[in-house]
Short mmCIF file of N, CA, C and O in Angstrom, two decimals:
data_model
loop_
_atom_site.label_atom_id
_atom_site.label_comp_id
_atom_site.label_asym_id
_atom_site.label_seq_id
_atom_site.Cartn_x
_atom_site.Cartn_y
_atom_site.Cartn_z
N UNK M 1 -38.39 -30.40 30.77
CA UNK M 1 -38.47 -29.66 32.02
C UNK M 1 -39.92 -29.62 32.48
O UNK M 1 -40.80 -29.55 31.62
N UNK M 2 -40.19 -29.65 33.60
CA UNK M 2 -41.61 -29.79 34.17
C UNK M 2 -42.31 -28.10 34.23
O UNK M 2 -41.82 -27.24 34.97
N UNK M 3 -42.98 -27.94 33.72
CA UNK M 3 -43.83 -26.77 33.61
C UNK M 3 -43.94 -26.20 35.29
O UNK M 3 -44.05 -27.06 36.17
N UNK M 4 -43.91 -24.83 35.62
CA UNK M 4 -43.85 -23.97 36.67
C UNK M 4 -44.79 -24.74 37.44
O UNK M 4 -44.54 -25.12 38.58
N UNK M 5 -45.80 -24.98 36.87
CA UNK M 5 -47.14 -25.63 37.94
C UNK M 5 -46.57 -26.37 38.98
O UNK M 5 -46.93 -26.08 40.12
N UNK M 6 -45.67 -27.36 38.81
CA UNK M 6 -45.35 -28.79 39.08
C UNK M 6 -44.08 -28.16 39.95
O UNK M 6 -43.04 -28.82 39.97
N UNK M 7 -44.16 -26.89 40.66
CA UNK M 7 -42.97 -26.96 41.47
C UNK M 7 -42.62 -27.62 42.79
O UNK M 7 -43.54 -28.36 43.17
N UNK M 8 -41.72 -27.59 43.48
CA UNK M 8 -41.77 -28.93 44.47
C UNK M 8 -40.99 -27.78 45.80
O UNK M 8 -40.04 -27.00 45.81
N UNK M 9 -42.22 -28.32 46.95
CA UNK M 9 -41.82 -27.44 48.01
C UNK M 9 -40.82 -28.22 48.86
O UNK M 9 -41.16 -29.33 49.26
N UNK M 10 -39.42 -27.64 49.22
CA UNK M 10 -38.47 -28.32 50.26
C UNK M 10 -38.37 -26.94 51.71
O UNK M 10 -37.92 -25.81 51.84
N UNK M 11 -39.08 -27.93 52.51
CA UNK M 11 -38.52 -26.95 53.31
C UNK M 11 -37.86 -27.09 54.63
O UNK M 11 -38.40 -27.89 55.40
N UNK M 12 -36.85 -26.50 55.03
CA UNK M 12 -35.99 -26.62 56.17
C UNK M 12 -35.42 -25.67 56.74
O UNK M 12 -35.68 -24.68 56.06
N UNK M 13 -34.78 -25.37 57.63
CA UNK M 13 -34.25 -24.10 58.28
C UNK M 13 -33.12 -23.84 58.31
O UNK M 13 -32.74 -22.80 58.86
N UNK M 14 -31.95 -25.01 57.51
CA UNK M 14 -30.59 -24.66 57.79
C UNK M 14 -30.15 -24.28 56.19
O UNK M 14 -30.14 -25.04 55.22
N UNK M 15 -29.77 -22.68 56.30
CA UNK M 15 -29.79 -22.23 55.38
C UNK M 15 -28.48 -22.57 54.70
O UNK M 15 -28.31 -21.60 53.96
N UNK M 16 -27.66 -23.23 54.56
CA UNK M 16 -26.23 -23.71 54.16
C UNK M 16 -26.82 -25.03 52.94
O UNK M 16 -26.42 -25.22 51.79
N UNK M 17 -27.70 -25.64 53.58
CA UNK M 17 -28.33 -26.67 52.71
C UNK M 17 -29.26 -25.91 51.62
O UNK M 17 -29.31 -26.48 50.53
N UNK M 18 -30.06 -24.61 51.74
CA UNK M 18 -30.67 -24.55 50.59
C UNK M 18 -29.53 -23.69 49.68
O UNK M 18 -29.70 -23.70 48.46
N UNK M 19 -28.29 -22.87 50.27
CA UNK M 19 -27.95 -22.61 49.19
C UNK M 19 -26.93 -23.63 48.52
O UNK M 19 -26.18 -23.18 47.66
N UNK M 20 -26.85 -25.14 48.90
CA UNK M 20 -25.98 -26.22 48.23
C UNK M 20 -27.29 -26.60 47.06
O UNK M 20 -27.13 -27.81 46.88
N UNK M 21 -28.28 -26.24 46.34
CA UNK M 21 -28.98 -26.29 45.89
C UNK M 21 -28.64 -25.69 44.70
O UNK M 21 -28.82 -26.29 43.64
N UNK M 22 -28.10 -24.44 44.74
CA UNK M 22 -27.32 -24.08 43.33
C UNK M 22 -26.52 -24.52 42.86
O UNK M 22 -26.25 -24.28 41.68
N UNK M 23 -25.61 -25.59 43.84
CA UNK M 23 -24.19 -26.31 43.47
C UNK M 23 -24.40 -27.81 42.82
O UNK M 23 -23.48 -28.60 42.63
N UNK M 24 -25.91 -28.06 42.46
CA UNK M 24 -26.21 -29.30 42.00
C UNK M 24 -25.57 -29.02 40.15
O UNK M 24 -25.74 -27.99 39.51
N UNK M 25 -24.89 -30.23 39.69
CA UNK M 25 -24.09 -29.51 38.32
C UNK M 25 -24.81 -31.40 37.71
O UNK M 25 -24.97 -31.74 36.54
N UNK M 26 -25.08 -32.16 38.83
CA UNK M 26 -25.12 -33.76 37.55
C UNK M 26 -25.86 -34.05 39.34
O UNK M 26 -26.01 -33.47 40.42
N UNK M 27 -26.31 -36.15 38.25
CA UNK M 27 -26.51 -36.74 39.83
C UNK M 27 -25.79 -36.71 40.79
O UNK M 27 -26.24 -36.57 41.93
N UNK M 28 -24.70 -36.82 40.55
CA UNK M 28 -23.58 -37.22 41.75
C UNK M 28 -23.79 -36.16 42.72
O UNK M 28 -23.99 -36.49 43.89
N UNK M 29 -23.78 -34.71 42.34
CA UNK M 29 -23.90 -34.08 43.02
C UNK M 29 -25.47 -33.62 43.77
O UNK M 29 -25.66 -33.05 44.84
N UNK M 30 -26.27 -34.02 42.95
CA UNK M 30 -27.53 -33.73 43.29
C UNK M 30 -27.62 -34.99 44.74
O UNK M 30 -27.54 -34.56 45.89
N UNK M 31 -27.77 -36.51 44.47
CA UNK M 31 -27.76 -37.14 45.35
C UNK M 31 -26.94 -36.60 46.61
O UNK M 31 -27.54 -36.57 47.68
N UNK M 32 -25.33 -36.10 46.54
CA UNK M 32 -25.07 -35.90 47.69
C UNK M 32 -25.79 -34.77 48.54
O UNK M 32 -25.88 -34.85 49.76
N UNK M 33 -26.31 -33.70 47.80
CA UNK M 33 -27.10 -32.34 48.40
C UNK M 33 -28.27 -33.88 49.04
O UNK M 33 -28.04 -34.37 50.15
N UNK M 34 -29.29 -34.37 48.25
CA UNK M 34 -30.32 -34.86 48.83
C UNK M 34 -29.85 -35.97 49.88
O UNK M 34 -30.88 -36.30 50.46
N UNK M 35 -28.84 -36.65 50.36
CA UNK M 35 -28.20 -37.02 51.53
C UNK M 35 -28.22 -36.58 52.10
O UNK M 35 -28.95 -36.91 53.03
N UNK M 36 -27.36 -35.21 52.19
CA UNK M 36 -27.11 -34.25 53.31
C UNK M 36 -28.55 -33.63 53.92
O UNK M 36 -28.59 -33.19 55.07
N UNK M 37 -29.75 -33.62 53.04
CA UNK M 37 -31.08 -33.01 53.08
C UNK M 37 -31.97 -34.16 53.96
O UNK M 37 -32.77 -33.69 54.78
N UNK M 38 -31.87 -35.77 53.81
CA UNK M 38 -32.42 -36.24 54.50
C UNK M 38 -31.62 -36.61 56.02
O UNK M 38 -32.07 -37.08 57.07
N UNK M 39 -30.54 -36.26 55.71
CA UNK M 39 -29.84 -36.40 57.57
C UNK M 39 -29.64 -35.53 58.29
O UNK M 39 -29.25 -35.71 59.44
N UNK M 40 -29.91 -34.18 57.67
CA UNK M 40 -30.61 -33.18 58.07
C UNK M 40 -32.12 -33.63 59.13
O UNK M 40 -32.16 -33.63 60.36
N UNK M 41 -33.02 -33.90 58.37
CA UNK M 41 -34.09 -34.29 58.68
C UNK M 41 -34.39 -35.18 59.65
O UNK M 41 -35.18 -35.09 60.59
N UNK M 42 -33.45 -36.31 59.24
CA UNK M 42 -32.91 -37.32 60.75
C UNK M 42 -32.80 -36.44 61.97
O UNK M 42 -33.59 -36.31 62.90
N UNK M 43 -31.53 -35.80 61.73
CA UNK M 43 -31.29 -35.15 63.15
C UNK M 43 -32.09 -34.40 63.97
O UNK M 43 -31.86 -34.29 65.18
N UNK M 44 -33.30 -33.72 63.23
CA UNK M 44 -34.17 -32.96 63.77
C UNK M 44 -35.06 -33.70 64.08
O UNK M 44 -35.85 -33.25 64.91
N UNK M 45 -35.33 -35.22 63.52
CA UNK M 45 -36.41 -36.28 64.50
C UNK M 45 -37.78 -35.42 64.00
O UNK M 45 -38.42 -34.86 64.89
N UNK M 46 -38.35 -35.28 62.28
CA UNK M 46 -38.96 -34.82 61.62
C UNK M 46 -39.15 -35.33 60.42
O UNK M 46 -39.74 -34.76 59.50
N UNK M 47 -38.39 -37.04 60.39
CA UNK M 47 -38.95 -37.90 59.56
C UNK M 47 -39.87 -37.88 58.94
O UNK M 47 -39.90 -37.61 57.74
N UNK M 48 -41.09 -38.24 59.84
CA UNK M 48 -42.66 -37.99 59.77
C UNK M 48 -43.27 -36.76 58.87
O UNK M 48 -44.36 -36.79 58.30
N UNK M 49 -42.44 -35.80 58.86
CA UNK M 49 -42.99 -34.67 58.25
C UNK M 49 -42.77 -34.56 57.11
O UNK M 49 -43.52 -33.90 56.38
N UNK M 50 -41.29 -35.41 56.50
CA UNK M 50 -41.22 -35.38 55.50
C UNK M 50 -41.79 -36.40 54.74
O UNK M 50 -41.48 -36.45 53.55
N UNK M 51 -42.68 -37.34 55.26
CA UNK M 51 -43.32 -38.63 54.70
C UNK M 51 -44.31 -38.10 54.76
O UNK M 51 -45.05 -38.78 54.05
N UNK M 52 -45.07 -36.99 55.29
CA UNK M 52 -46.55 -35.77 55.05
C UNK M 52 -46.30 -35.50 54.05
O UNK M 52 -46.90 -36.01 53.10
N UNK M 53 -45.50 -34.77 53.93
CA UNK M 53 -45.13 -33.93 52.62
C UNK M 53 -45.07 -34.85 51.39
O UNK M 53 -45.79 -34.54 50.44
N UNK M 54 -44.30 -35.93 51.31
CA UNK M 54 -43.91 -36.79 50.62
C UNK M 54 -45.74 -37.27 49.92
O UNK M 54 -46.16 -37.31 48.76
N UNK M 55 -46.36 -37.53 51.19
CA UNK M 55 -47.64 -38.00 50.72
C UNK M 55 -48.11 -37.46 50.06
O UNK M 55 -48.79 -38.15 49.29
N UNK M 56 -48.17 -35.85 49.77
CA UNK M 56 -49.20 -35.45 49.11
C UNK M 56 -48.39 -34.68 47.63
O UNK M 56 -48.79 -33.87 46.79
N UNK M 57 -46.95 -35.48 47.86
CA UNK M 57 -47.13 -35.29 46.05
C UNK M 57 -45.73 -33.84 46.14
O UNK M 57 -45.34 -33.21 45.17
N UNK M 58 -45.20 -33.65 47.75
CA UNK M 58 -44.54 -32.10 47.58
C UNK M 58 -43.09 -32.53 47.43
O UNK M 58 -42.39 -31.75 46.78
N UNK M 59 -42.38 -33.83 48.00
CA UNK M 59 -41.26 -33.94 47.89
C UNK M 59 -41.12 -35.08 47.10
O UNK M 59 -41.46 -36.15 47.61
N UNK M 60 -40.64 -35.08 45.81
CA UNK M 60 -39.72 -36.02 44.92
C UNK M 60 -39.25 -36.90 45.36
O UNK M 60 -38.42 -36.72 46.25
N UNK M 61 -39.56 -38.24 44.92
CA UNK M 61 -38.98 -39.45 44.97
C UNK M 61 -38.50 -40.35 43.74
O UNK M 61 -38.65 -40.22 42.53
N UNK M 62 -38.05 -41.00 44.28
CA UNK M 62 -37.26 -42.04 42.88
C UNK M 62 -36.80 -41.71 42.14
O UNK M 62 -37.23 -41.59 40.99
N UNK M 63 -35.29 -41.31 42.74
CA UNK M 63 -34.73 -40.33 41.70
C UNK M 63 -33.86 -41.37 40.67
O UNK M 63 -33.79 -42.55 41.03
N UNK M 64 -33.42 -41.10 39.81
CA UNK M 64 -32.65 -41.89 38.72
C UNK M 64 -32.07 -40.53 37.44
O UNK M 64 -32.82 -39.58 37.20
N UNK M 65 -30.77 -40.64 36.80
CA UNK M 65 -30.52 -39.83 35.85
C UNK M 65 -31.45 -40.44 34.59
O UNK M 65 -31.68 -41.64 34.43
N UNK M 66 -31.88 -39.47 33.82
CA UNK M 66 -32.29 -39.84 32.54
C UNK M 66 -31.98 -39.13 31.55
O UNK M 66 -32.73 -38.19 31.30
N UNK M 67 -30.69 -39.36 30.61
CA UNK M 67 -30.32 -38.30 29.42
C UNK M 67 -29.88 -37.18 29.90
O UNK M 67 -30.04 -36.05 29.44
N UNK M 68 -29.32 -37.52 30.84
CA UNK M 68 -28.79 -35.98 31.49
C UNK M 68 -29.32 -35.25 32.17
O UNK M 68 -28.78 -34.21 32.55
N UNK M 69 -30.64 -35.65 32.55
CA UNK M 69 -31.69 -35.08 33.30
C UNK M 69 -31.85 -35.69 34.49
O UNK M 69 -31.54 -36.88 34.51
N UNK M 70 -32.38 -35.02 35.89
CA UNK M 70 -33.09 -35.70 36.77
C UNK M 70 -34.38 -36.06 36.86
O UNK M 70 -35.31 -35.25 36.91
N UNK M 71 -34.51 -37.45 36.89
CA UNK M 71 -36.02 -38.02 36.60
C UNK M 71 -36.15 -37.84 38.33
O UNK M 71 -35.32 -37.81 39.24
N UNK M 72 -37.56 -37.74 38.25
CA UNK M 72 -37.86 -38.00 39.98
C UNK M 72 -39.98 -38.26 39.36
O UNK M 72 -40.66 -37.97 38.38
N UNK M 73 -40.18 -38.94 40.66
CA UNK M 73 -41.53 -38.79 40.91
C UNK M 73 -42.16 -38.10 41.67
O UNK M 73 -41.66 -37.85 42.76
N UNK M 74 -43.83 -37.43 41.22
CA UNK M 74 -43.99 -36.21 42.38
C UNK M 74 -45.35 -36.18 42.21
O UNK M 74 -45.77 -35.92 41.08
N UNK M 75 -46.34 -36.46 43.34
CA UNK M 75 -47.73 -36.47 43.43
C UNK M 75 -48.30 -37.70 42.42
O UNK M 75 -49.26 -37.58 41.65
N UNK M 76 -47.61 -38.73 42.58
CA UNK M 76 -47.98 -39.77 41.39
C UNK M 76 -47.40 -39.64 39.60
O UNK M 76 -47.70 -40.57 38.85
N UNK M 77 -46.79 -38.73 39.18
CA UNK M 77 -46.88 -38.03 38.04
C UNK M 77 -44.86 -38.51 38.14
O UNK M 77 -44.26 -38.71 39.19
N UNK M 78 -44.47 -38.55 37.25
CA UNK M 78 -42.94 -38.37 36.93
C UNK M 78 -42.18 -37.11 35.76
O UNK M 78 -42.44 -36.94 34.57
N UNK M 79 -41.26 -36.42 36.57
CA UNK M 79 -41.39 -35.42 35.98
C UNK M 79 -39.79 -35.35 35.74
O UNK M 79 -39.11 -36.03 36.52
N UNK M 80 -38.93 -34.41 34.50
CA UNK M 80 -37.65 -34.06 34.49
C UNK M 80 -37.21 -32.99 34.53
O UNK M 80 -37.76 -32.05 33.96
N UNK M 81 -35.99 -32.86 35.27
CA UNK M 81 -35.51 -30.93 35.20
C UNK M 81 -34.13 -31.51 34.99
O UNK M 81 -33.62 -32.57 35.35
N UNK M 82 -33.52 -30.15 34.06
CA UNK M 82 -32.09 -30.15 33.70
C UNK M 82 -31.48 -29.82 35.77
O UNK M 82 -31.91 -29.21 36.74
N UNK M 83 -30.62 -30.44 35.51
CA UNK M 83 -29.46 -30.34 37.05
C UNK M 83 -29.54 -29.05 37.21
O UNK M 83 -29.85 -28.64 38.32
N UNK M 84 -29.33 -28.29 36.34
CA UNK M 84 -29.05 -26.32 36.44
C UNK M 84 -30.74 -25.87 36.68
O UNK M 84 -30.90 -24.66 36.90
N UNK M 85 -31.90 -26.69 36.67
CA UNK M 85 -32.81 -25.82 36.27
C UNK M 85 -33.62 -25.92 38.24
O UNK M 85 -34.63 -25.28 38.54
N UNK M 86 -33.08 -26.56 38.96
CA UNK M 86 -33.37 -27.19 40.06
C UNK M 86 -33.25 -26.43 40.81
O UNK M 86 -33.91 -26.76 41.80
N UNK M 87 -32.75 -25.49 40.96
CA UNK M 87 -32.44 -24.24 42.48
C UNK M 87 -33.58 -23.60 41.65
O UNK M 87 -34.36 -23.10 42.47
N UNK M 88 -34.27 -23.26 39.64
CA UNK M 88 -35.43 -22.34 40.08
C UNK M 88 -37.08 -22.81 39.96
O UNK M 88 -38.22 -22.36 40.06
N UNK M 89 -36.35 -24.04 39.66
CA UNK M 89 -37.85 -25.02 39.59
C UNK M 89 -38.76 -25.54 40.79
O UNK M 89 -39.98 -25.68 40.88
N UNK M 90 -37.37 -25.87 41.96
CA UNK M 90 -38.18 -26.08 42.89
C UNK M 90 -38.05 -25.20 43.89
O UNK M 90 -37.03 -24.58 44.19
N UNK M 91 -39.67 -25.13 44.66
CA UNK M 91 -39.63 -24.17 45.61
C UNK M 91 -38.47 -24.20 47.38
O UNK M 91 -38.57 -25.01 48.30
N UNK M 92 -37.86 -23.47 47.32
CA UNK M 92 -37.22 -24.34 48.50
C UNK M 92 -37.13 -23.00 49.20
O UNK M 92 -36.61 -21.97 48.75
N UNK M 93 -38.03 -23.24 50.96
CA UNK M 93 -38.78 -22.26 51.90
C UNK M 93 -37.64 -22.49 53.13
O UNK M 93 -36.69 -23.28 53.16
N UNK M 94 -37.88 -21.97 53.66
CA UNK M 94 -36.71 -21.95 55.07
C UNK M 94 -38.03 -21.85 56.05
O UNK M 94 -38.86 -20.95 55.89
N UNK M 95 -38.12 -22.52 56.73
CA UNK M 95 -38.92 -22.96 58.39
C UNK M 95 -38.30 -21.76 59.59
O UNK M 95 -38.66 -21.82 60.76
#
C-alpha cells in the first residue's frame, strides 16, 4: 500500500461518481468507475485539465492488476493500493 504521503487528488463535481469510489471491489470494477470518470471529463470539455493534473504527478496512470492489487503510476514513481483501500487513500475533492 502506498504510504499517506503519496495520496492522489481526483477532482470533479458530480457527486454520484465520487461516491462509486467506495464500490471499487477488483479491476473490473475499478476500470469501469475510471471510464465513467474520464467521460465525465469529456463531457465537460476539461480534458486539458486533467493532462495538468496528470503532469504533475496528481492523477494515476497505467493502471494494470498486480496480485490483487492496483498497480498505477503517479508523479513518475509506481505505486499499489488494495481495491478496498482506494476511496481512503486517494484524495477525491468535489469542484
Amino acid at each position: 500500500m502506498a504510504p499517506r504521503s503519496t495520496n492522489i487528488r481526483i477532482e470533479f463535481d458530480a457527486e454520484v461518481l465520487r461516491n462509486e469510489v467506495a464500490d471499487i471491489v477488483d479491476f473490473a470494477s475499478f476500470k469501469r468507475f475510471w471510464q465513467r470518470f474520464e467521460h465525465f471529463l469529456e463531457d465537460r470539455m476539461v480534458w486539458g485539465h486533467l493532462n495538468v493534473l496528470e503532469g504533475h504527478g496528481l492523477i494515476p496512470s497505467e493502471f494494470k492488476d498486480v496480485n490483487g492489487q492496483l498497480s498505477y503510476s503517479a508523479g513518475g514513481d509506481t505505486y499499489q493500493v488494495a481495491y478496498d483501500q482506494i476511496v481512503s487513500d486517494w484524495v477525491v475533492t468535489i469542484q
